[in-house]
Amino acid sequence: MTDLKKVRAKGEELRRVIRHHDYLYYVLARPEISDTEYDRLFNKLKQLEEQHPELITPDSPTQRVGGEVAERFAPVEHSSRMLSLDNAATEEEIREFEARMKRILPDAAFNYVCEPKIDGLGVALVYQSGQFVRGATRGDGRVGEDVTHNIRTIRNLPKALRGPLARIEHVEVRGEVFMWKAAFQKLNRDLEEAGEAGFANPRNAAAGSLRQKDSRITAKRPLDIVLYQLAAATPAAPFATHWETLEAFSKSGLPVSPGARLCSDLDVAIAYHREMEKRRDKLGYETDGVVLKVNRLDQRQTLGMTTHHPRWAIAFKFKSQQAQTRIQRIVINVGRTGALTPSAEVDPVEIAGATISRTTLHNADEIARLDVREGDLVLIERAGDVIPHVVERVPDPEHESRPRFEMPARCPVCNGHAYRPEGEVVWRCDNAACPAQLKERLLHFGSRRAMDIEHLGEAVVNQLIDRELVKDFADLYHLEVEALASLERLAQKSATNLYEAIQGSRGRGLTRLLFGLGIRYVGEHAAMLLAQQYGSMEKLLEATEEEIAAIYGIGPRIASGMGQFLAQKENRRVIERLGAVGVRMTEETVAVGEKVLAGKTFVLTGALENFSRDEARTFITRLGGRVTSSVSKKTDYVVAGKDPGSKYDDAQRLGVPVLDEAAFKELISEK
Ligand code: IVH
């Protein structure tokens, strides 16, 4: 073989291997290699293609990272109308749906494929001889927009088909581009940190990301896709049912709806709907119902469609988690970091069994975006355990006459200067001695995972701050029993207990102290890494921001939080005073040789009784181990708590040892 031939063969091999792992990871959710290993393969291919650009193929995994800039979106006429779906809200309406079909096919028995109705963006994709060539949005159903470049960046979409569909010359499939809720929340956090406005919901985030002019931006967005319809195939595909079609999708590498199910009759389909409604908040994606589709394609053919929707499918909606109510008042809360967070007091309404009288408004930008004012009628939503939020303002003629809401220029608690730091969405009170901040910070300082001071509850903290007995953390340790006993509703005995709890907390160590100080971005895990790295506050105080940023697992954001904290004289003084009253400023570090979990990879699933996720992760990392999010053959242990998720099944399938909580405790405490 010539050298170039060898390189070409190597490139093809790498592409094949990467596609295989994409398929395992995204379609089967059963990865066999670690993320690092995957990145290594990917970078190898990238390097090779950089050296030999003539070998780049359009379907290479590297090409989905975008880069091309589409001037505008060209119109695409769909091969057939992209219809919408008829809706049903009740079981009765679903039975009517079947009755309508029975009038056309009186002797038929129907089985159904049920799929979650994912809240995203409908798209139509064309593959030619197995190669992805075009992707378009639904648009008005007849004409959509050409978003091929952007669709190419979606990681779980194969750019080349395999299996049964690869052999068909022309294939058009339709499906939904969407964002997982967790990915959406992370995206919003990242956007907000960068000073940009976040999206209102995963659907908007998916739509906004897909309709970017610059596909490099789309490539950075965590988009996902599922396919649920074969709209055209030339020559015709040999499938008799929708279920067979979905199976062929899977075999061809096309991701299908998570949780799609074949139901033998309407009752089974209704049971599926009930089950999904119950699990709705745990599904990980936004959905407002399930789609019932007649399975047999010949029956579909006979049933046909109206001008709006097919007669053989229907969306069976879940009970609404939304309700209309009126905003009585917009109030501002002051948090531990001085963040001023607006929320709305609303006329109490019941949503899915809970009475709601307050909703979050997130920040001033959100209020401006929604244009909500006191007295306005609004649509609010309660999803899962998330705090209820305002979805939109309901238009009403009085709205314009109401004064626009403005963030106060002064902190509602201490009257300090309120301002919006450059590049941030959040308003802050700049008075570090603001009682509201002090209260929140003191509660955090004494919380179980920080200095763990029992009996230091809200009622006590409020009095300590209001009576100016405590102005900073160090004051806490100067409190005498008599002073504590003078607080309302605190008998001598409780005062003594509290005194002892405070004094007893002095030995907690540097990790908990750092976490307790409430430094921006320094969570439990970062605190542990810092304490392990430096061993003492003295050494940490000497460290530069660059040094801190270079610690594995820390990064620039935490380092700058640390830097800003240490740059303030008052903070250094409090630390000094804490040291003076005997608060321990050191941590026992684990020497490299004692890092008995070094090189071991863990995955956590389910709820542990004695540890939070963060704590478990901290223990593992402290001993040199690593925690990753997905199970592969390379995973050393899966730690399974109560109600473990699919990762437990993955472990079983891959033969990865599973530790229960007791075994995990033993593993980390032996050391
Ligand atoms: S089938 C002809 N299946 O819901 C049938 N649609 O209101 C076409 N959607 O525009 C749609 N999940 O964007 C179908 N599993 C699913 C779906 C789904 C979400 C969206 C789709 C469609 C809209 C219909």
XYZ file of C-alpha atoms and ligand atoms in Angstrom:
695
model
C 0.000 0.000 0.000
C 1.204 3.519 -0.691
C 1.441 5.877 2.276
C -1.605 7.850 1.223
C -3.597 4.658 0.841
C -2.570 3.669 4.336
C -3.642 7.040 5.711
C -6.935 6.780 3.860
C -7.541 3.323 5.289
C -6.667 4.559 8.783
C -9.122 7.453 8.401
C -11.880 5.115 7.281
C -11.176 2.793 10.168
C -11.308 5.662 12.683
C -14.578 6.938 11.211
C -16.077 3.489 11.389
C -15.014 3.014 15.002
C -16.252 6.467 16.073
C -19.611 5.925 14.369
C -19.901 2.582 16.097
C -19.315 4.226 19.490
C -21.745 7.041 18.658
C -24.315 4.380 17.932
C -23.601 2.562 21.214
C -23.689 5.780 23.190
C -26.533 7.722 21.641
C -28.851 5.114 20.233
C -28.393 2.156 22.549
C -27.236 4.224 25.560
C -24.701 1.445 26.155
C -21.230 2.873 25.671
C -18.262 0.565 25.732
C -15.486 3.093 26.047
C -14.899 6.057 28.350
C -15.425 9.652 27.269
C -11.680 10.254 27.363
C -11.033 7.337 25.102
C -13.723 8.569 22.742
C -12.130 12.030 22.686
C -8.793 10.469 21.946
C -10.174 8.646 18.899
C -11.959 11.769 17.763
C -8.854 13.919 18.060
C -6.790 11.353 16.196
C -9.218 11.523 13.286
C -9.247 15.311 13.408
C -5.471 15.433 13.296
C -5.338 13.038 10.399
C -7.896 15.086 8.469
C -6.060 18.294 9.212
C -2.935 16.819 7.685
C -4.847 15.362 4.727
C -7.869 17.586 4.107
C -8.422 15.861 0.768
C -9.475 12.758 2.672
C -12.326 14.437 4.581
C -15.675 12.883 3.682
C -18.961 14.774 4.141
C -20.240 12.126 6.550
C -17.128 12.136 8.720
C -17.972 12.523 12.440
C -15.704 15.564 12.483
C -17.953 17.363 10.018
C -20.909 17.524 12.373
C -19.016 20.099 14.390
C -20.233 22.642 11.905
C -18.280 25.683 10.924
C -20.149 26.579 7.785
C -22.176 29.744 7.804
C -25.446 29.644 5.946
C -26.318 33.048 4.553
C -30.022 32.529 4.918
C -32.278 29.548 5.112
C -33.402 28.441 1.684
C -37.043 27.336 1.410
C -37.640 23.602 1.096
C -40.883 22.255 -0.250
C -41.849 19.108 1.635
C -42.538 15.974 -0.411
C -45.895 15.684 1.351
C -47.593 17.931 3.898
C -46.181 17.770 7.400
C -49.490 17.460 9.211
C -50.251 18.127 12.818
C -52.057 15.786 15.180
C -55.584 15.736 16.469
C -55.847 16.015 20.270
C -57.700 14.151 22.994
C -57.832 15.204 26.615
C -59.848 12.349 28.122
C -60.262 8.606 27.864
C -63.696 9.221 26.423
C -62.258 11.259 23.578
C -59.726 8.513 22.900
C -62.529 5.946 22.646
C -64.319 8.262 20.228
C -61.151 8.364 18.145
C -61.229 4.592 17.797
C -64.969 4.616 17.164
C -64.428 7.030 14.245
C -61.898 4.646 12.738
C -64.262 1.705 13.240
C -66.879 3.509 11.169
C -64.444 3.399 8.256
C -63.056 -0.078 9.010
C -65.912 -1.825 10.871
C -64.277 -5.236 11.138
C -60.809 -4.094 12.013
C -58.931 -4.679 15.238
C -56.320 -2.026 15.880
C -53.085 -2.259 17.646
C -51.176 0.885 18.406
C -47.682 2.150 18.664
C -47.496 4.662 21.495
C -44.731 7.232 21.653
C -44.148 10.150 23.973
C -45.035 13.420 22.301
C -41.744 15.184 22.797
C -41.918 18.935 22.883
C -39.404 20.012 20.289
C -39.321 20.997 16.688
C -40.563 18.880 13.776
C -38.019 18.247 11.010
C -37.791 16.312 7.726
C -34.522 14.654 6.730
C -33.458 13.205 3.398
C -30.904 10.433 2.960
C -29.653 9.570 -0.519
C -28.107 6.140 -0.910
C -27.664 6.123 2.834
C -25.988 9.562 3.073
C -27.612 12.423 4.931
C -28.110 15.188 2.364
C -30.776 17.566 3.637
C -32.642 18.621 6.739
C -35.533 21.052 6.888
C -37.805 22.514 9.545
C -41.533 21.921 9.380
C -42.279 25.558 8.588
C -45.938 25.935 7.679
C -46.231 22.238 6.857
C -45.810 22.746 3.094
C -42.584 24.720 2.974
C -39.878 24.669 5.619
C -36.382 26.054 5.966
C -33.201 24.349 4.890
C -31.196 23.789 8.079
C -28.952 21.013 6.740
C -25.736 22.503 8.141
C -27.215 22.791 11.583
C -28.820 19.345 11.602
C -25.413 17.923 10.700
C -24.108 19.092 14.069
C -26.554 16.918 16.033
C -24.431 14.224 17.568
C -26.924 11.397 17.848
C -27.950 11.710 14.182
C -26.041 9.386 11.866
C -24.673 11.139 8.802
C -24.595 7.795 7.057
C -27.188 5.077 7.528
C -26.381 1.468 8.077
C -28.606 -1.598 7.989
C -31.843 -1.904 6.024
C -32.379 1.767 5.143
C -28.839 2.330 3.862
C -29.640 0.352 0.760
C -32.648 2.426 -0.262
C -31.855 5.118 -2.797
C -34.010 7.910 -1.445
C -35.335 8.014 2.099
C -37.192 10.806 3.871
C -37.647 10.474 7.607
C -39.371 12.864 9.994
C -38.907 13.442 13.638
C -38.331 15.887 16.424
C -35.277 17.925 17.365
C -35.307 18.594 21.092
C -33.212 19.174 24.182
C -33.069 17.022 27.301
C -34.169 19.034 30.335
C -30.840 18.614 32.117
C -28.944 19.780 29.039
C -31.314 22.731 28.684
C -30.772 23.779 32.297
C -27.025 23.569 31.903
C -27.186 25.577 28.678
C -29.179 28.294 30.428
C -26.719 28.409 33.306
C -23.835 28.738 30.856
C -25.616 31.436 28.853
C -26.483 33.372 31.978
C -22.949 33.146 33.239
C -21.765 34.553 29.943
C -24.209 37.409 30.465
C -26.617 36.246 27.768
C -30.321 35.685 28.205
C -31.385 32.082 28.677
C -34.284 30.350 26.920
C -37.730 30.061 28.436
C -38.039 26.303 27.869
C -36.326 23.377 26.148
C -38.505 23.764 23.044
C -37.476 27.374 22.507
C -33.880 26.460 23.179
C -34.045 23.714 20.530
C -35.746 26.006 18.004
C -33.364 28.882 18.692
C -30.353 26.611 18.394
C -31.499 24.952 15.189
C -32.231 28.264 13.503
C -28.788 29.732 14.057
C -27.105 31.258 11.020
C -23.729 30.116 12.265
C -23.653 26.348 12.668
C -20.647 26.630 14.984
C -23.088 27.948 17.565
C -25.550 25.121 16.893
C -22.700 22.648 17.289
C -22.170 23.852 20.840
C -25.826 23.383 21.750
C -26.861 20.046 23.234
C -29.431 19.108 20.579
C -30.878 15.649 20.239
C -33.191 14.077 17.710
C -35.696 11.219 17.502
C -37.286 9.946 14.301
C -40.860 8.687 14.213
C -42.023 8.631 10.622
C -40.871 7.244 7.292
C -42.347 9.824 4.940
C -40.978 8.493 1.662
C -38.801 5.718 0.286
C -37.813 5.014 -3.330
C -37.892 2.181 -4.083
C -40.629 1.507 -1.508
C -39.647 0.046 1.836
C -41.023 -3.418 2.590
C -42.564 -2.629 5.986
C -46.102 -3.637 6.878
C -46.290 -1.886 10.239
C -45.037 1.210 12.047
C -43.323 -0.974 14.628
C -41.303 -2.691 11.910
C -40.416 0.739 10.589
C -39.127 1.841 13.981
C -37.120 -1.350 14.284
C -35.571 -0.652 10.902
C -34.793 2.906 12.086
C -32.925 1.527 15.081
C -31.009 -0.985 13.008
C -30.096 1.786 10.588
C -28.714 3.945 13.384
C -31.633 6.382 13.544
C -32.636 7.127 17.149
C -36.305 6.493 17.922
C -38.460 7.859 20.752
C -37.337 6.670 24.165
C -40.122 4.544 25.592
C -42.008 3.828 22.337
C -44.231 0.806 22.881
C -46.339 -1.577 20.852
C -49.787 -1.897 22.475
C -52.074 -4.769 21.534
C -55.286 -2.755 21.917
C -56.745 0.539 23.054
C -56.912 -0.416 26.746
C -53.214 -1.205 26.782
C -52.520 2.111 25.071
C -54.596 3.933 27.684
C -52.655 2.178 30.453
C -49.416 3.298 28.782
C -50.684 6.889 28.810
C -51.521 6.623 32.505
C -48.101 5.211 33.314
C -46.277 7.903 31.328
C -48.327 10.641 32.960
C -47.244 9.358 36.353
C -43.603 9.287 35.303
C -43.823 12.539 33.400
C -41.441 14.509 35.597
C -38.873 11.748 35.600
C -38.700 11.321 31.832
C -35.956 13.869 31.318
C -37.611 15.635 28.405
C -40.611 17.976 28.117
C -43.734 16.192 26.990
C -47.393 17.055 27.164
C -48.834 13.713 26.159
C -48.407 10.513 24.207
C -49.101 9.877 20.533
C -51.219 6.846 19.645
C -50.620 5.583 16.116
C -52.346 2.743 14.318
C -49.638 0.164 13.760
C -50.700 -1.437 10.459
C -49.756 0.661 7.458
C -52.495 -0.803 5.237
C -55.112 0.300 7.774
C -53.570 3.768 7.841
C -53.828 3.901 4.052
C -57.564 3.215 4.159
C -58.184 5.654 7.002
C -56.435 8.510 5.204
C -56.361 12.036 6.521
C -58.266 15.257 6.843
C -56.698 18.509 5.700
C -55.171 18.944 9.168
C -54.297 15.575 10.571
C -54.124 11.848 9.882
C -57.218 9.908 10.993
C -55.007 7.093 12.285
C -53.106 9.008 14.961
C -53.955 11.218 17.900
C -52.131 13.043 20.682
C -53.525 11.966 24.073
C -52.664 14.923 26.279
C -51.629 14.811 29.927
C -53.485 16.852 32.528
C -52.394 20.422 32.360
C -49.788 21.586 34.813
C -50.696 25.147 34.016
C -53.306 27.558 35.319
C -54.246 31.200 34.996
C -53.995 33.529 37.927
C -53.330 37.168 38.763
C -50.135 38.718 40.115
C -50.854 40.543 43.342
C -47.374 41.783 44.074
C -43.817 41.427 42.842
C -41.442 40.976 45.771
C -37.661 40.805 46.017
C -35.736 38.221 48.042
C -32.145 38.725 49.059
C -29.942 35.635 48.950
C -26.669 34.641 50.547
C -24.576 36.189 47.796
C -26.660 39.374 47.767
C -28.565 38.309 44.665
C -31.904 40.101 44.433
C -34.395 37.590 43.123
C -37.868 38.721 42.140
C -40.856 36.499 42.693
C -44.576 37.021 42.306
C -47.271 36.610 44.925
C -50.312 35.395 43.029
C -53.965 34.697 43.760
C -53.852 31.111 45.061
C -54.714 28.518 42.397
C -54.632 24.773 42.369
C -52.414 22.977 39.855
C -52.222 19.190 39.760
C -53.154 18.919 43.424
C -51.033 21.693 44.961
C -52.077 25.213 45.880
C -49.756 27.777 44.384
C -49.521 31.287 45.787
C -46.011 32.268 44.765
C -43.959 31.830 41.632
C -40.416 32.674 40.709
C -39.684 35.365 38.142
C -35.958 34.505 37.934
C -34.518 37.958 37.218
C -35.185 41.411 35.815
C -34.591 40.286 32.215
C -37.220 37.609 32.573
C -39.727 40.151 33.887
C -38.958 42.422 30.949
C -39.231 39.546 28.488
C -42.594 38.470 29.870
C -43.586 42.098 30.388
C -45.468 41.228 33.556
C -46.649 43.899 35.959
C -48.453 43.846 39.296
C -52.134 43.155 38.623
C -51.524 41.275 35.359
C -53.200 38.016 34.471
C -50.627 35.269 33.861
C -50.343 31.637 32.874
C -48.265 29.757 35.414
C -46.818 26.283 35.299
C -45.721 23.771 37.853
C -43.599 20.938 36.524
C -42.114 18.313 38.788
C -40.470 19.617 41.880
C -39.438 22.775 40.095
C -40.671 26.000 41.643
C -43.716 27.228 39.712
C -42.907 29.833 37.088
C -44.749 32.251 34.840
C -45.081 30.924 31.288
C -46.617 34.006 29.723
C -48.771 37.028 30.313
C -52.400 36.666 29.331
C -53.312 39.738 27.286
C -55.802 42.016 28.982
C -56.781 45.605 28.126
C -55.800 46.958 31.545
C -52.170 45.891 31.150
C -50.928 49.076 29.498
C -52.346 51.243 32.258
C -50.334 49.391 34.915
C -46.883 50.705 35.801
C -43.977 48.757 34.350
C -41.969 46.868 36.964
C -38.532 48.181 37.781
C -35.863 46.659 39.946
C -35.394 48.752 43.073
C -32.310 50.979 43.295
C -31.935 49.984 46.941
C -31.901 46.643 48.693
C -35.351 46.043 50.236
C -33.758 44.698 53.416
C -30.787 46.957 54.241
C -31.419 49.868 51.901
C -27.936 49.312 50.474
C -27.040 50.163 46.904
C -28.566 47.677 44.425
C -26.795 47.295 41.112
C -26.326 44.991 38.199
C -22.697 43.915 37.731
C -21.525 44.268 34.175
C -22.149 41.221 32.072
C -24.508 39.614 34.595
C -28.259 39.171 34.556
C -28.592 39.189 38.306
C -28.975 42.317 40.434
C -27.085 42.449 43.688
C -27.008 44.323 46.941
C -23.422 45.463 47.425
C -23.592 45.685 51.196
C -21.776 42.594 52.470
C -23.172 43.367 55.936
C -26.775 43.288 54.648
C -28.739 41.423 57.333
C -30.585 39.335 54.750
C -27.283 38.152 53.317
C -25.832 37.615 56.752
C -28.768 35.479 57.799
C -28.561 33.297 54.714
C -24.794 33.030 55.001
C -24.886 32.148 58.668
C -27.500 29.461 58.043
C -25.313 28.049 55.313
C -22.202 28.206 57.530
C -23.941 26.143 60.203
C -25.667 23.743 57.794
C -25.122 20.023 58.052
C -22.717 19.724 55.147
C -20.726 22.804 56.185
C -19.778 23.375 59.849
C -22.679 21.222 61.012
C -23.830 23.307 63.980
C -26.914 21.675 65.397
C -29.674 23.942 66.790
C -28.516 26.928 64.713
C -31.866 27.287 62.980
C -33.651 30.145 61.298
C -35.308 31.539 64.434
C -31.983 31.734 66.282
C -30.106 33.175 63.311
C -32.736 35.874 62.778
C -32.395 37.051 66.359
C -28.608 36.895 66.400
C -28.437 39.150 63.358
C -31.325 41.471 64.271
C -29.875 42.076 67.742
C -26.435 42.540 66.225
C -24.978 39.834 68.425
C -23.338 38.384 65.319
C -21.907 40.428 62.473
C -19.690 37.765 60.971
C -18.896 34.058 61.331
C -16.183 34.658 63.918
C -18.622 36.435 66.288
C -20.475 33.161 66.567
C -17.608 31.633 68.522
C -17.533 34.527 71.010
C -21.149 34.029 72.095
C -21.528 33.104 75.760
C -24.279 30.855 77.093
C -25.928 33.853 78.810
C -26.219 35.769 75.561
C -27.785 32.749 73.886
C -30.158 32.206 76.804
C -31.394 35.769 76.386
C -32.834 34.883 72.960
C -36.553 34.387 72.722
C -37.771 30.826 73.010
C -34.365 29.505 73.978
C -34.279 27.992 77.452
C -31.055 27.643 79.436
C -30.732 23.998 78.438
C -31.112 24.719 74.714
C -28.735 27.665 75.010
C -26.123 25.371 76.516
C -26.661 22.816 73.755
C -26.279 25.468 71.110
C -23.152 26.847 72.794
C -21.626 23.407 72.812
C -22.591 22.777 69.209
C -20.913 26.026 68.168
C -17.739 25.347 70.104
C -17.714 21.735 68.980
C -17.767 22.781 65.334
C -14.310 24.344 65.554
C -12.570 21.145 64.577
C -14.493 20.386 61.376
C -11.518 21.103 59.151
C -10.643 23.100 56.081
C -12.972 21.444 53.558
C -16.137 22.186 55.515
C -14.867 25.612 56.502
C -14.194 26.590 52.884
C -17.594 25.328 51.852
C -19.208 27.088 54.821
C -17.664 30.434 53.989
C -20.020 30.547 51.013
C -17.453 31.601 48.458
C -19.023 31.993 45.034
C -18.813 28.797 42.969
C -16.986 26.914 45.738
C -19.231 23.951 46.408
C -18.429 20.962 48.565
C -16.440 19.276 45.878
C -14.287 22.291 44.998
C -13.714 22.918 48.713
C -12.428 19.378 49.106
C -10.110 19.717 46.103
C -8.712 22.998 47.455
C -8.226 21.605 50.944
C -6.526 18.504 49.564
C -4.247 20.552 47.360
C -3.093 23.051 49.960
C -3.636 21.283 53.259
C -3.919 24.545 55.159
C -5.588 27.925 54.919
C -2.203 29.554 55.287
C -0.958 27.993 52.066
C -4.226 28.630 50.272
C -4.089 32.318 51.157
C -0.749 32.557 49.385
C -1.945 30.879 46.191
C -2.538 32.913 43.056
C -5.659 32.651 40.973
C -3.686 31.017 38.153
C -2.357 28.349 40.459
C -5.830 27.606 41.736
C -7.257 27.452 38.219
C -4.637 24.869 37.291
C -5.874 22.328 39.866
C -7.509 19.368 38.168
C -11.284 19.740 38.520
C -11.269 23.406 39.527
C -11.163 25.640 36.448
C -11.251 29.399 35.942
C -14.722 30.111 37.306
C -14.089 28.682 40.768
C -10.606 30.201 40.782
C -11.994 33.639 40.076
C -14.632 33.180 42.808
C -11.818 32.293 45.174
C -9.680 35.194 43.929
C -12.469 37.701 44.406
C -13.159 36.420 47.885
C -9.552 36.585 48.978
C -9.065 40.021 47.439
C -11.364 41.488 50.074
C -9.659 42.548 53.272
C -12.772 41.893 55.383
C -12.824 38.259 54.312
C -9.193 37.767 55.218
C -9.874 39.408 58.570
C -12.769 37.067 59.334
C -10.550 34.101 58.498
C -7.879 35.459 60.821
C -10.410 35.894 63.624
C -11.767 32.394 63.060
C -8.229 31.094 63.409
C -7.786 33.082 66.610
C -10.786 31.407 68.285
C -9.373 28.012 67.416
C -11.291 27.058 64.291
C -9.184 24.420 62.576
C -7.679 25.723 59.345
C -6.072 22.523 58.122
C -7.107 19.292 56.500
C -5.479 15.945 56.584
C -4.395 15.377 53.043
C -4.265 11.992 51.475
C -0.758 11.281 50.242
C -0.415 10.084 46.679
C 0.597 6.640 47.848
C -2.581 6.338 49.934
C -4.898 7.197 47.102
C -6.187 3.680 47.085
C -8.863 4.341 44.509
C -6.387 5.843 42.049
C -7.287 4.883 38.491
C -10.680 3.497 39.505
C -13.791 4.739 37.772
C -17.150 4.918 39.537
C -20.688 5.596 38.390
C -23.339 6.615 40.921
C -27.012 5.780 40.553
C -30.043 5.959 42.842
C -30.315 7.731 46.179
C -27.832 6.929 48.962
C -29.051 7.262 52.522
C -25.937 8.616 54.193
C -24.353 10.629 51.414
C -25.451 13.248 48.975
C -24.219 12.727 45.409
C -21.666 15.446 45.991
C -20.388 13.850 49.186
C -20.006 10.441 47.575
C -18.148 12.045 44.695
C -15.958 13.899 47.156
C -14.996 10.722 48.998
C -14.117 8.960 45.781
C -12.095 11.813 44.322
C -10.277 12.383 47.585
C -8.973 8.845 47.399
C -7.875 9.337 43.810
C -10.879 7.779 42.025
C -12.993 9.291 39.298
C -16.758 9.571 38.905
C -18.234 9.454 35.415
C -21.803 9.680 34.243
C -22.230 6.623 32.085
C -21.435 2.968 32.564
C -19.055 1.275 30.182
C -16.961 -1.882 30.266
C -14.197 0.263 31.714
C -16.239 1.267 34.755
C -14.812 -0.365 37.876
C -17.810 0.015 40.185
C -21.401 1.146 40.006
C -22.623 2.405 43.383
C -26.356 1.799 43.530
C -28.617 3.462 46.085
C -32.400 3.341 46.345
C -34.374 3.322 43.075
C -31.348 2.990 40.817
C -31.854 3.986 37.196
C -30.902 2.375 33.913
C -27.235 2.590 34.893
C -27.861 -0.337 37.208
C -29.136 -2.408 34.268
C -26.141 -1.276 32.229
C -23.842 -2.529 34.974
C -25.576 -5.906 35.040
C -25.372 -6.209 31.283
C -21.724 -5.236 31.090
C -20.742 -7.293 34.110
C -19.573 -4.269 36.111
C -19.518 -4.905 39.897
C -22.364 -3.174 41.736
C -21.822 -1.894 45.277
C -24.700 -1.212 47.624
C -24.361 1.587 50.154
C -22.875 -0.633 52.856
C -20.239 -2.045 50.529
C -19.404 1.423 49.289
C -19.007 2.706 52.840
C -16.716 -0.153 53.624
C -14.630 0.502 50.552
C -14.036 4.139 51.410
C -13.692 3.803 55.174
C -11.198 0.938 55.094
C -8.847 3.380 53.559
S -46.376 12.045 14.418
C -48.572 12.570 10.630
N -45.071 11.460 16.618
O -46.169 16.878 17.382
C -48.095 12.459 12.003
N -45.432 13.762 16.131
O -48.919 18.098 16.698
C -47.073 13.447 12.271
N -44.439 15.297 17.755
O -45.628 18.281 14.239
C -46.638 13.577 13.638
N -43.573 13.755 19.070
O -43.559 17.861 15.641
C -45.561 12.447 15.859
N -43.898 10.750 18.498
C -44.386 11.750 17.737
C -44.212 13.120 18.071
C -44.765 14.095 17.240
C -43.728 15.051 18.862
C -44.792 16.653 17.244
C -44.481 16.815 15.777
C -45.776 17.234 15.139
C -46.613 17.654 16.282
C -48.060 17.346 15.952
